[in-house]
Amino acid sequence: MSYQPPIGHYQPPQRLGNPGLGAGITSIIAAVLAPIAAVVSIPLGIAAVASAMSRYNEGNDSWWFGALILAGISVVLAIVAVVSGLIAVFRAGRMNAGRITGIIGLAIMAVNIFGIVFMVFLVLGSGQGF
């Protein structure tokens, strides 16, 4: 005869893992990559201005398009970092690895956000006059 515990004694199995950890790690990675993409877009914006000022390359706008693409990537990465950081913080029920990595990603983005916005405006400003 097998032993069956009373119905009131049943405990659901504990979930293993850290909810929100993947989102928190994504937030940190995106927060680190966003300013890199923004910084790389600045020399391309300068090359776009130099290309436009050159009389030999009047129609060469590929530098400016490359700078715009990188500036757009940095904005998208910044949005991904903030959204995934918020998901990690709110999904983690208690202070665990998911919540900690989400908070770290949000903190990195808080430091980076003004620099990214400034660099995107520099790139957009380099396209004035086209």
Coordinates of N, CA, C and O in Angstrom, one line a residue, residues 41 43-49 51-52 60-71 122-130:
S41 N 28.7 56.5 -34.6 CA 27.9 57.3 -35.6 C 28.5 58.7 -35.8 O 28.3 59.3 -36.8
P43 N 31.8 59.9 -36.1 CA 32.7 60.0 -37.2 C 32.0 59.9 -38.6 O 32.4 60.6 -39.5
L44 N 31.0 59.0 -38.6 CA 30.3 58.9 -39.9 C 29.5 60.2 -40.2 O 29.5 60.6 -41.4
G45 N 29.0 60.9 -39.2 CA 28.4 62.2 -39.4 C 29.3 63.2 -39.9 O 29.0 64.0 -40.8
I46 N 30.5 63.2 -39.3 CA 31.6 64.2 -39.7 C 32.0 63.9 -41.2 O 32.2 64.8 -42.0
A47 N 32.1 62.6 -41.5 CA 32.5 62.2 -42.9 C 31.4 62.6 -43.8 O 31.7 63.0 -45.0
A48 N 30.1 62.6 -43.4 CA 29.0 63.0 -44.2 C 29.2 64.5 -44.6 O 29.0 65.0 -45.7
V49 N 29.5 65.3 -43.5 CA 29.7 66.7 -43.8 C 30.9 67.0 -44.7 O 30.8 67.8 -45.6
S51 N 32.1 64.9 -46.9 CA 31.7 64.5 -48.2 C 30.8 65.5 -48.9 O 31.0 65.7 -50.2
A52 N 29.9 66.1 -48.2 CA 29.1 67.1 -48.8 C 29.8 68.4 -49.2 O 29.5 69.0 -50.2
N60 N 27.7 61.9 -52.8 CA 28.1 60.8 -51.9 C 27.4 60.9 -50.5 O 28.0 61.6 -49.7
D61 N 26.2 60.4 -50.4 CA 25.5 60.5 -49.1 C 25.6 59.2 -48.3 O 24.9 59.1 -47.3
S62 N 26.4 58.3 -48.7 CA 26.4 57.0 -48.0 C 26.9 57.2 -46.6 O 26.5 56.4 -45.7
W63 N 27.8 58.1 -46.3 CA 28.4 58.3 -45.0 C 27.2 58.8 -44.1 O 27.1 58.3 -42.9
W64 N 26.4 59.7 -44.6 CA 25.4 60.2 -43.7 C 24.3 59.2 -43.5 O 23.8 59.1 -42.3
F65 N 24.0 58.4 -44.5 CA 23.0 57.3 -44.2 C 23.6 56.3 -43.2 O 22.8 55.8 -42.4
G66 N 24.8 56.0 -43.3 CA 25.5 55.1 -42.3 C 25.4 55.7 -40.9 O 25.1 54.9 -39.9
A67 N 25.6 57.0 -40.8 CA 25.6 57.6 -39.5 C 24.1 57.6 -39.0 O 23.9 57.4 -37.8
L68 N 23.2 57.8 -39.8 CA 21.8 57.8 -39.4 C 21.4 56.3 -38.9 O 20.7 56.2 -38.0
I69 N 21.8 55.3 -39.7 CA 21.5 54.0 -39.3 C 22.1 53.6 -37.9 O 21.5 53.1 -37.1
L70 N 23.4 54.0 -37.7 CA 24.0 53.8 -36.4 C 23.3 54.6 -35.3 O 23.2 54.1 -34.2
A71 N 22.9 55.8 -35.6 CA 22.2 56.6 -34.6 C 20.9 55.9 -34.2 O 20.5 55.9 -33.1
L122 N 23.8 65.4 -32.8 CA 24.9 65.8 -33.6 C 24.9 65.2 -35.0 O 25.2 65.8 -36.0
V123 N 24.5 63.9 -35.0 CA 24.4 63.2 -36.3 C 23.3 63.8 -37.2 O 23.4 64.1 -38.4
L124 N 22.1 64.1 -36.5 CA 21.0 64.7 -37.3 C 21.4 66.1 -37.7 O 21.0 66.6 -38.8
G125 N 22.1 66.8 -36.9 CA 22.6 68.2 -37.3 C 23.6 68.2 -38.4 O 23.6 69.1 -39.2
S126 N 24.3 67.1 -38.6 CA 25.3 67.0 -39.7 C 24.6 66.9 -41.0 O 25.1 67.2 -42.0
G127 N 23.3 66.4 -41.0 CA 22.6 66.3 -42.2 C 21.8 67.5 -42.7 O 21.2 67.5 -43.7
Q128 N 21.9 68.6 -41.9 CA 21.2 69.8 -42.3 C 21.8 70.4 -43.5 O 23.0 70.4 -43.7
G129 N 21.0 70.8 -44.4 CA 21.5 71.4 -45.7 C 21.5 70.4 -46.8 O 21.8 70.8 -47.9
F130 N 21.2 69.2 -46.6 CA 21.1 68.3 -47.7 C 19.8 68.4 -48.4 O 18.8 68.6 -47.8

